[in-house]
Tab-separated table of C-alpha atoms and ligand atoms in Angstrom:
chain	number	residue	atom	x	y	z
A	289	MET	CA	-122.478	-134.443	-61.627
A	290	ALA	CA	-126.152	-133.384	-62.411
A	291	ALA	CA	-125.445	-132.429	-66.068
A	292	LEU	CA	-124.072	-135.975	-66.905
A	293	GLU	CA	-126.980	-137.611	-65.091
A	294	SER	CA	-129.499	-135.686	-67.117
A	295	VAL	CA	-127.575	-136.467	-70.350
A	296	ILE	CA	-127.966	-140.083	-69.365
A	297	SER	CA	-131.688	-139.663	-68.704
A	298	GLU	CA	-132.206	-137.878	-72.060
A	299	VAL	CA	-130.436	-140.691	-73.963
A	300	HIS	CA	-132.551	-143.268	-72.109
A	301	ALA	CA	-135.743	-141.417	-72.756
A	302	SER	CA	-135.109	-140.791	-76.466
A	303	ALA	CA	-134.055	-144.537	-76.937
A	304	LEU	CA	-137.242	-145.557	-75.377
A	305	GLU	CA	-139.217	-143.261	-77.665
A	306	GLN	CA	-137.424	-144.530	-80.754
A	307	LEU	CA	-137.970	-148.101	-79.589
A	308	ALA	CA	-141.718	-147.484	-79.233
A	309	ARG	CA	-141.899	-146.291	-82.951
A	310	ALA	CA	-139.660	-149.218	-84.260
A	311	SER	CA	-141.889	-151.662	-86.109
A	312	THR	CA	-139.376	-153.995	-87.421
A	313	LEU	CA	-136.520	-156.121	-86.152
A	314	GLU	CA	-133.975	-154.061	-88.105
A	315	ALA	CA	-135.337	-150.820	-86.618
A	316	VAL	CA	-135.102	-152.249	-83.066
A	317	GLU	CA	-131.451	-153.336	-83.707
A	318	ALA	CA	-130.699	-149.832	-84.947
A	319	VAL	CA	-132.022	-148.433	-81.602
A	320	ARG	CA	-129.868	-150.896	-79.710
A	321	VAL	CA	-126.714	-149.994	-81.607
A	322	ASP	CA	-127.279	-146.378	-81.335
A	323	ALA	CA	-127.838	-146.521	-77.480
A	324	LEU	CA	-126.060	-149.698	-76.254
A	325	GLY	CA	-123.529	-150.487	-78.846
A	326	ARG	CA	-119.809	-150.364	-78.295
A	327	LYS	CA	-119.549	-146.970	-79.940
A	328	GLY	CA	-123.015	-145.996	-78.883
A	329	LYS	CA	-124.264	-143.024	-76.826
A	330	LEU	CA	-124.123	-144.640	-73.480
A	331	ALA	CA	-120.571	-146.077	-74.190
A	332	GLU	CA	-119.664	-142.436	-75.131
A	333	ILE	CA	-120.865	-141.164	-71.846
A	334	SER	CA	-119.047	-143.705	-69.797
A	335	LYS	CA	-115.836	-142.451	-71.281
A	336	SER	CA	-116.266	-139.215	-69.409
A	337	PHE	CA	-116.562	-140.975	-66.141
A	338	ALA	CA	-112.765	-140.716	-65.691
A	339	ARG	CA	-113.089	-137.054	-64.963
A	340	LEU	CA	-115.543	-137.567	-62.164
A	341	SER	CA	-114.885	-137.988	-58.439
A	342	PRO	CA	-115.399	-141.424	-56.993
A	343	GLU	CA	-118.862	-140.382	-55.361
A	344	GLU	CA	-120.080	-138.773	-58.523
A	345	ARG	CA	-118.921	-141.747	-60.480
A	346	ALA	CA	-120.897	-144.097	-58.230
A	347	GLY	CA	-124.110	-142.070	-58.668
A	348	ALA	CA	-123.762	-141.724	-62.460
A	349	GLY	CA	-122.563	-145.286	-62.811
A	350	LYS	CA	-125.598	-146.540	-61.044
A	351	LEU	CA	-127.970	-144.486	-63.264
A	352	LEU	CA	-126.158	-145.629	-66.303
A	353	ASN	CA	-126.349	-149.261	-65.454
A	354	CYS	CA	-130.099	-148.786	-64.608
A	355	ALA	CA	-130.678	-147.121	-68.062
A	356	LYS	CA	-128.669	-149.970	-69.790
A	357	GLN	CA	-130.462	-152.678	-68.100
A	358	ASP	CA	-133.850	-151.148	-68.677
A	359	LEU	CA	-133.058	-150.504	-72.492
A	360	GLU	CA	-131.720	-154.034	-72.849
A	361	ALA	CA	-134.767	-155.622	-71.212
A	362	LYS	CA	-137.178	-153.492	-73.263
A	363	ILE	CA	-135.240	-154.159	-76.612
A	364	ASP	CA	-135.229	-157.765	-75.894
A	365	ALA	CA	-138.910	-157.818	-75.104
A	366	LYS	CA	-139.655	-155.783	-78.308
A	367	LYS	CA	-137.658	-158.158	-80.395
A	368	ALA	CA	-139.372	-161.143	-79.020
A	369	SER	CA	-142.733	-159.729	-79.656
A	370	LEU	CA	-141.816	-158.697	-83.272
A	371	GLU	CA	-140.388	-162.207	-83.884
A	372	HIS	CA	-143.575	-163.653	-82.502
A	373	GLY	CA	-145.661	-161.389	-84.766
A	374	ALA	CA	-143.659	-162.326	-87.841
A	375	LEU	CA	-144.045	-165.961	-86.983
A	376	ASP	CA	-147.948	-165.426	-86.471
A	377	ALA	CA	-148.133	-163.588	-89.779
A	378	ARG	CA	-146.302	-166.427	-91.633
A	379	LEU	CA	-148.417	-169.082	-89.998
A	380	ASP	CA	-151.563	-167.160	-91.052
A	381	SER	CA	-150.434	-166.791	-94.574
A	382	GLU	CA	-149.337	-170.354	-94.881
A	383	TRP	CA	-152.342	-171.936	-93.059
A	384	ILE	CA	-153.940	-174.764	-94.929
A	385	ASP	CA	-157.032	-176.780	-93.881
A	386	LEU	CA	-155.878	-180.346	-93.755
A	387	THR	CA	-159.429	-181.587	-93.230
A	388	ALA	CA	-160.647	-180.004	-96.574
A	389	PRO	CA	-161.511	-182.659	-99.253
A	390	ALA	CA	-158.624	-182.954	-101.678
A	391	PRO	CA	-159.345	-181.221	-105.123
A	392	GLY	CA	-158.122	-184.231	-107.106
A	393	PRO	CA	-159.726	-185.541	-110.276
A	394	ARG	CA	-163.594	-185.430	-110.342
A	395	PRO	CA	-165.353	-188.781	-110.419
A	396	GLY	CA	-166.546	-189.365	-113.908
A	397	SER	CA	-169.783	-190.860	-114.999
A	398	LEU	CA	-170.897	-193.223	-117.718
A	399	HIS	CA	-172.121	-191.942	-120.931
A	400	PRO	CA	-175.883	-192.290	-121.383
A	401	VAL	CA	-175.375	-194.679	-124.276
A	402	THR	CA	-172.981	-196.790	-122.149
A	403	GLN	CA	-175.600	-196.962	-119.347
A	404	VAL	CA	-178.316	-198.122	-121.675
A	405	GLN	CA	-175.953	-200.568	-123.485
A	406	ARG	CA	-174.906	-202.153	-120.140
A	407	GLU	CA	-178.539	-202.418	-118.903
A	408	LEU	CA	-179.506	-204.230	-122.251
A	409	GLU	CA	-176.453	-206.436	-122.020
A	410	GLN	CA	-177.625	-207.671	-118.592
A	411	VAL	CA	-181.134	-208.291	-119.929
A	412	PHE	CA	-179.837	-210.352	-122.863
A	413	ILE	CA	-177.199	-212.203	-120.812
A	414	SER	CA	-180.042	-213.202	-118.432
A	415	MET	CA	-181.899	-214.693	-121.343
A	416	GLY	CA	-178.730	-216.677	-122.471
A	417	PHE	CA	-177.409	-214.468	-125.164
A	418	ALA	CA	-173.704	-214.020	-125.879
A	419	VAL	CA	-172.213	-210.496	-126.060
A	420	LEU	CA	-170.061	-210.279	-129.224
A	421	ASP	CA	-167.873	-207.512	-130.668
A	422	GLY	CA	-166.841	-206.825	-134.210
A	423	PRO	CA	-164.539	-204.476	-136.039
A	424	GLU	CA	-165.581	-200.920	-136.703
A	425	VAL	CA	-163.374	-200.895	-139.822
A	426	GLU	CA	-165.036	-203.719	-141.801
A	427	THR	CA	-164.572	-205.307	-145.244
A	428	GLU	CA	-167.130	-204.759	-147.953
A	429	TYR	CA	-167.873	-208.445	-147.754
A	430	TYR	CA	-169.030	-208.543	-144.222
A	431	ASN	CA	-170.840	-205.077	-144.404
A	432	PHE	CA	-172.736	-205.760	-147.585
A	433	ASP	CA	-172.101	-208.924	-149.671
A	434	ALA	CA	-172.542	-211.443	-146.854
A	435	LEU	CA	-175.696	-209.665	-145.859
A	436	ASN	CA	-177.238	-210.220	-149.254
A	437	ILE	CA	-176.488	-206.652	-150.508
A	438	PRO	CA	-174.421	-207.094	-153.736
A	439	ALA	CA	-172.546	-204.380	-155.202
A	440	ASP	CA	-175.099	-203.462	-157.793
A	441	HIS	CA	-178.043	-203.678	-155.370
A	442	PRO	CA	-179.919	-200.388	-154.862
A	443	ALA	CA	-180.024	-201.164	-151.120
A	444	ARG	CA	-176.374	-200.051	-150.918
A	445	ASP	CA	-177.601	-196.479	-151.401
A	446	MET	CA	-179.672	-196.728	-148.174
A	447	GLN	CA	-176.351	-196.427	-146.285
A	448	ASP	CA	-173.934	-193.801	-147.513
A	449	THR	CA	-170.493	-195.129	-146.543
A	450	PHE	CA	-167.005	-193.879	-145.596
A	451	TRP	CA	-164.590	-195.832	-147.691
A	452	LEU	CA	-160.880	-196.328	-146.810
A	453	LYS	CA	-158.295	-196.264	-149.476
A	454	ASP	CA	-157.552	-199.989	-149.084
A	455	GLY	CA	-161.188	-200.967	-150.009
A	456	ARG	CA	-162.361	-201.480	-146.386
A	457	LEU	CA	-165.007	-199.132	-144.858
A	458	LEU	CA	-166.338	-197.874	-141.643
A	459	ARG	CA	-169.148	-200.224	-140.914
A	460	THR	CA	-172.638	-198.757	-141.656
A	461	HIS	CA	-174.397	-200.995	-139.209
A	462	THR	CA	-173.688	-203.604	-136.606
A	463	SER	CA	-175.228	-206.398	-138.911
A	464	PRO	CA	-171.850	-207.638	-139.988
A	465	VAL	CA	-171.511	-209.285	-136.569
A	466	GLN	CA	-174.401	-211.563	-137.556
A	467	VAL	CA	-172.220	-213.367	-140.055
A	468	ARG	CA	-169.073	-213.156	-138.016
A	469	GLY	CA	-170.952	-214.553	-134.920
A	470	LEU	CA	-172.306	-217.438	-136.998
A	471	GLU	CA	-168.818	-218.244	-138.271
A	472	THR	CA	-167.354	-218.273	-134.836
A	473	LEU	CA	-170.026	-219.726	-132.719
A	474	GLY	CA	-171.989	-221.782	-135.226
A	475	PRO	CA	-175.719	-222.607	-134.796
A	476	PRO	CA	-177.623	-222.815	-132.544
A	477	LEU	CA	-176.776	-219.377	-131.092
A	478	LYS	CA	-178.189	-216.357	-129.450
A	479	MET	CA	-175.994	-213.206	-129.593
A	480	ILE	CA	-176.076	-209.485	-129.335
A	481	ALA	CA	-173.409	-207.145	-130.673
A	482	PRO	CA	-173.476	-203.628	-129.356
A	483	GLY	CA	-171.169	-201.066	-131.022
A	484	ARG	CA	-170.497	-198.032	-133.133
A	485	ALA	CA	-171.624	-197.510	-136.767
A	486	PHE	CA	-170.910	-194.828	-139.190
A	487	ARG	CA	-172.671	-193.175	-142.079
A	488	ASN	CA	-171.936	-190.202	-144.327
A	489	GLU	CA	-174.743	-188.086	-142.970
A	490	GLU	CA	-175.444	-184.466	-143.123
A	491	VAL	CA	-175.261	-183.725	-139.474
A	492	ASP	CA	-178.302	-182.168	-137.814
A	493	PRO	CA	-180.319	-182.485	-134.553
A	494	SER	CA	-181.415	-186.073	-135.663
A	495	HIS	CA	-178.594	-187.268	-137.880
A	496	GLU	CA	-174.913	-188.083	-136.884
A	497	HIS	CA	-172.039	-189.686	-138.790
A	498	THR	CA	-171.318	-191.887	-135.735
A	499	PHE	CA	-173.901	-193.552	-133.667
A	500	TYR	CA	-174.522	-196.795	-131.589
A	501	GLN	CA	-176.564	-199.764	-132.464
A	502	LEU	CA	-177.213	-203.154	-130.838
A	503	GLU	CA	-177.619	-206.015	-133.126
A	504	GLY	CA	-179.323	-209.217	-132.061
A	505	MET	CA	-179.650	-212.566	-133.563
A	506	MET	CA	-181.051	-216.030	-132.573
A	507	VAL	CA	-180.575	-219.033	-134.781
A	508	ASP	CA	-182.011	-222.462	-133.978
A	509	HIS	CA	-184.449	-224.980	-135.363
A	510	ASP	CA	-187.986	-223.646	-136.097
A	511	VAL	CA	-187.514	-220.050	-134.979
A	512	SER	CA	-190.616	-218.028	-135.809
A	513	VAL	CA	-191.847	-214.483	-135.690
A	514	ALA	CA	-193.592	-215.499	-132.373
A	515	HIS	CA	-190.104	-215.960	-130.863
A	516	LEU	CA	-189.028	-212.551	-132.229
A	517	ILE	CA	-192.147	-210.885	-130.655
A	518	TYR	CA	-191.626	-212.623	-127.372
A	519	PHE	CA	-187.940	-211.544	-127.059
A	520	MET	CA	-188.657	-208.021	-128.253
A	521	LYS	CA	-191.547	-207.614	-125.796
A	522	THR	CA	-189.391	-208.850	-122.887
A	523	LEU	CA	-186.611	-206.511	-123.929
A	524	LEU	CA	-188.785	-203.475	-124.286
A	525	SER	CA	-190.558	-204.046	-120.928
A	526	ALA	CA	-187.126	-204.374	-119.371
A	527	ILE	CA	-186.029	-201.026	-120.724
A	528	PHE	CA	-189.206	-199.120	-120.203
A	529	LYS	CA	-190.069	-200.873	-116.929
A	530	ARG	CA	-193.638	-201.660	-117.910
A	531	ASP	CA	-195.655	-203.709	-120.310
A	532	VAL	CA	-195.471	-202.573	-123.873
A	533	THR	CA	-197.789	-203.243	-126.757
A	534	VAL	CA	-195.961	-203.729	-130.083
A	535	ARG	CA	-197.024	-204.218	-133.622
A	536	LEU	CA	-195.021	-205.239	-136.854
A	537	ARG	CA	-195.295	-203.421	-140.141
A	538	PRO	CA	-193.540	-204.714	-143.294
A	539	GLY	CA	-190.058	-203.287	-143.780
A	540	PHE	CA	-187.348	-203.966	-146.291
A	541	PHE	CA	-183.879	-205.044	-145.509
A	542	PRO	CA	-182.067	-207.449	-147.846
A	543	PHE	CA	-180.724	-209.611	-144.934
A	544	VAL	CA	-184.165	-210.453	-143.494
A	545	GLU	CA	-187.174	-212.123	-144.979
A	546	PRO	CA	-189.812	-211.240	-144.024
A	547	GLY	CA	-188.667	-207.971	-142.732
A	548	PHE	CA	-190.432	-205.726	-140.355
A	549	GLU	CA	-190.532	-202.339	-138.653
A	550	LEU	CA	-191.559	-202.903	-134.893
A	551	ASP	CA	-193.446	-200.097	-133.369
A	552	ILE	CA	-194.458	-199.629	-129.780
A	553	GLN	CA	-197.654	-198.114	-128.622
A	554	CYS	CA	-196.771	-194.605	-127.538
A	555	LEU	CA	-195.876	-194.613	-123.893
A	556	ILE	CA	-196.823	-190.959	-123.531
A	557	CYS	CA	-200.490	-191.155	-124.561
A	558	ASN	CA	-200.988	-195.022	-124.468
A	559	GLY	CA	-202.097	-194.934	-128.130
A	560	ALA	CA	-204.560	-192.091	-127.929
A	561	GLY	CA	-202.347	-189.849	-130.026
A	562	CYS	CA	-199.999	-187.026	-128.912
A	563	PRO	CA	-197.254	-184.787	-130.404
A	564	VAL	CA	-194.582	-187.392	-129.535
A	565	CYS	CA	-196.208	-190.126	-131.777
A	566	LYS	CA	-197.453	-187.445	-134.165
A	567	GLN	CA	-201.017	-188.456	-133.320
A	568	SER	CA	-200.557	-191.860	-134.612
A	569	GLY	CA	-200.543	-193.751	-131.275
A	570	TRP	CA	-197.356	-195.659	-132.320
A	571	VAL	CA	-193.586	-194.967	-132.172
A	572	GLU	CA	-191.247	-196.795	-134.626
A	573	LEU	CA	-188.532	-198.457	-132.577
A	574	LEU	CA	-186.581	-201.085	-134.362
A	575	PRO	CA	-186.115	-202.981	-137.672
A	576	CYS	CA	-186.160	-206.709	-137.482
A	577	GLY	CA	-187.035	-209.936	-139.393
A	578	LEU	CA	-186.295	-213.502	-139.967
A	579	VAL	CA	-182.571	-214.051	-141.032
A	580	HIS	CA	-182.467	-214.478	-144.856
A	581	PRO	CA	-181.330	-217.869	-146.076
A	582	SER	CA	-178.286	-216.270	-147.860
A	583	VAL	CA	-177.021	-214.792	-144.622
A	584	LEU	CA	-177.253	-218.196	-142.849
A	585	ARG	CA	-175.437	-219.702	-145.800
A	586	ALA	CA	-172.742	-217.001	-145.616
A	587	GLY	CA	-172.244	-217.857	-141.910
A	588	GLY	CA	-171.919	-221.571	-142.608
A	589	ALA	CA	-175.386	-222.686	-141.435
A	590	ASP	CA	-177.546	-224.842	-143.650
A	591	PRO	CA	-180.798	-222.798	-144.200
A	592	GLU	CA	-182.700	-226.132	-144.670
A	593	GLN	CA	-181.870	-227.043	-141.034
A	594	TRP	CA	-181.642	-223.642	-139.326
A	595	ASN	CA	-183.414	-220.401	-139.196
A	596	GLY	CA	-183.592	-217.333	-136.932
A	597	PHE	CA	-184.506	-213.798	-136.301
A	598	ALA	CA	-182.445	-210.624	-136.225
A	599	PHE	CA	-183.045	-207.120	-135.118
A	600	GLY	CA	-181.091	-203.831	-135.098
A	601	LEU	CA	-181.846	-201.605	-132.096
A	602	GLY	CA	-180.654	-197.895	-132.287
A	603	LEU	CA	-178.866	-197.540	-129.111
A	604	THR	CA	-178.217	-193.792	-129.408
A	605	ARG	CA	-181.845	-193.292	-130.228
A	606	LEU	CA	-183.065	-195.324	-127.359
A	607	ALA	CA	-180.806	-193.402	-125.018
A	608	MET	CA	-182.328	-190.166	-126.430
A	609	MET	CA	-185.871	-191.448	-125.798
A	610	ARG	CA	-185.022	-192.634	-122.338
A	611	TYR	CA	-183.439	-189.328	-121.122
A	612	GLY	CA	-185.452	-187.018	-123.322
A	613	ILE	CA	-182.396	-185.721	-125.237
A	614	ASP	CA	-183.648	-183.673	-128.274
A	615	ASP	CA	-180.343	-183.235	-130.185
A	616	ILE	CA	-178.274	-186.256	-131.273
A	617	ARG	CA	-175.130	-184.045	-131.735
A	618	LEU	CA	-174.858	-183.672	-127.849
A	619	MET	CA	-174.071	-187.380	-127.677
A	620	MET	CA	-170.771	-187.166	-129.540
A	621	SER	CA	-169.936	-183.616	-128.265
A	622	GLY	CA	-167.828	-184.475	-125.309
A	623	ASP	CA	-169.389	-181.552	-123.637
A	624	LEU	CA	-169.064	-181.925	-120.031
A	625	ARG	CA	-172.000	-179.640	-119.235
A	626	PHE	CA	-174.007	-182.343	-121.026
A	627	LEU	CA	-172.259	-185.391	-119.705
A	628	ARG	CA	-172.192	-184.433	-115.940
A	629	GLN	CA	-176.055	-184.648	-115.923
A	630	PHE	CA	-175.956	-188.506	-116.176
B	156	LIG	N1	-178.815	-203.154	-139.928
B	156	LIG	C1	-180.016	-202.451	-140.227
B	156	LIG	C2	-179.789	-200.936	-140.182
B	156	LIG	O1	-178.879	-200.506	-139.530
B	156	LIG	C3	-181.036	-202.768	-139.223
B	156	LIG	C4	-181.542	-204.290	-139.033
B	156	LIG	C5	-180.876	-205.053	-138.288
B	156	LIG	C6	-182.653	-204.592	-139.721
B	156	LIG	C7	-181.277	-206.417	-138.228
B	156	LIG	C8	-183.116	-205.852	-139.712
B	156	LIG	C9	-182.364	-206.781	-138.996
B	156	LIG	O2	-180.516	-200.204	-140.910
């Protein structure tokens, strides 16, 4: 019957149209249920086959089967392509580049003071010096008294101190390690002691409450200022990687006698005078001198037999000179923008 056949064709065509519009798996499944499901449109149509003659039934049945097969094939194909598309989309969104470098922790770098400290340690080790350590929380005895600075001495005012409630203090210099070193190693000895020192300073671009020094001492028989100058020149040439000219001026520190300020000829202008050396041609670098007999005695060395030299190098200051850093506060800031440059 032609009417039934045209109904089948209509259902087929409209299912194909819906299928073309379906953009999700759910929508495709709805098209399938609507057309091919057990209670779907085509199943409904086949119910009316009972009323047809065998010839009509054969013709309509053939058309119905063709429509079913065509729809099934196209629905399956559409499902497959949607599934594929969903997988592709997921793969796209979850894609990671396994060859990209891992983010991980950034490699760190050594603080400029640490770099200068390690370099100096190598220079001194090569000259036979021991590298010693001392406590940052120190007793009044080692920080002052043993260094010939008694309680009533005005020299105590040179170093404003952080006192602890128990009478100890944050060491104001690394010089206490002179006496500690003498006590542990005994004379003769060559030692350096790099480390932190603290002073109650008003903090500004050139003053910090916390800074690094490197103490040095040599005790032996007949040590003279000539030895002092030799070691200082060797040290400074190693740091600045060229020959340096030095001069000594008198300086006062209770634990050395005689005491000096060692200057180097300005490395910028070679002594002609420039803003860095304030036109003087010289830059003050480190205090030093011959170890005072009282200090030797405090360390258990007989000053009749032994003598020596000592110096105190400002490590923080040296690092600032080396790298051209103009604000000391950067050194303790922990600011990564500053630290990453080294
Ligand atoms: N300890 C002194 C200071 O910090 C420096 C110094 C060390 C001077 C050794 C002479 C000898 O000021």
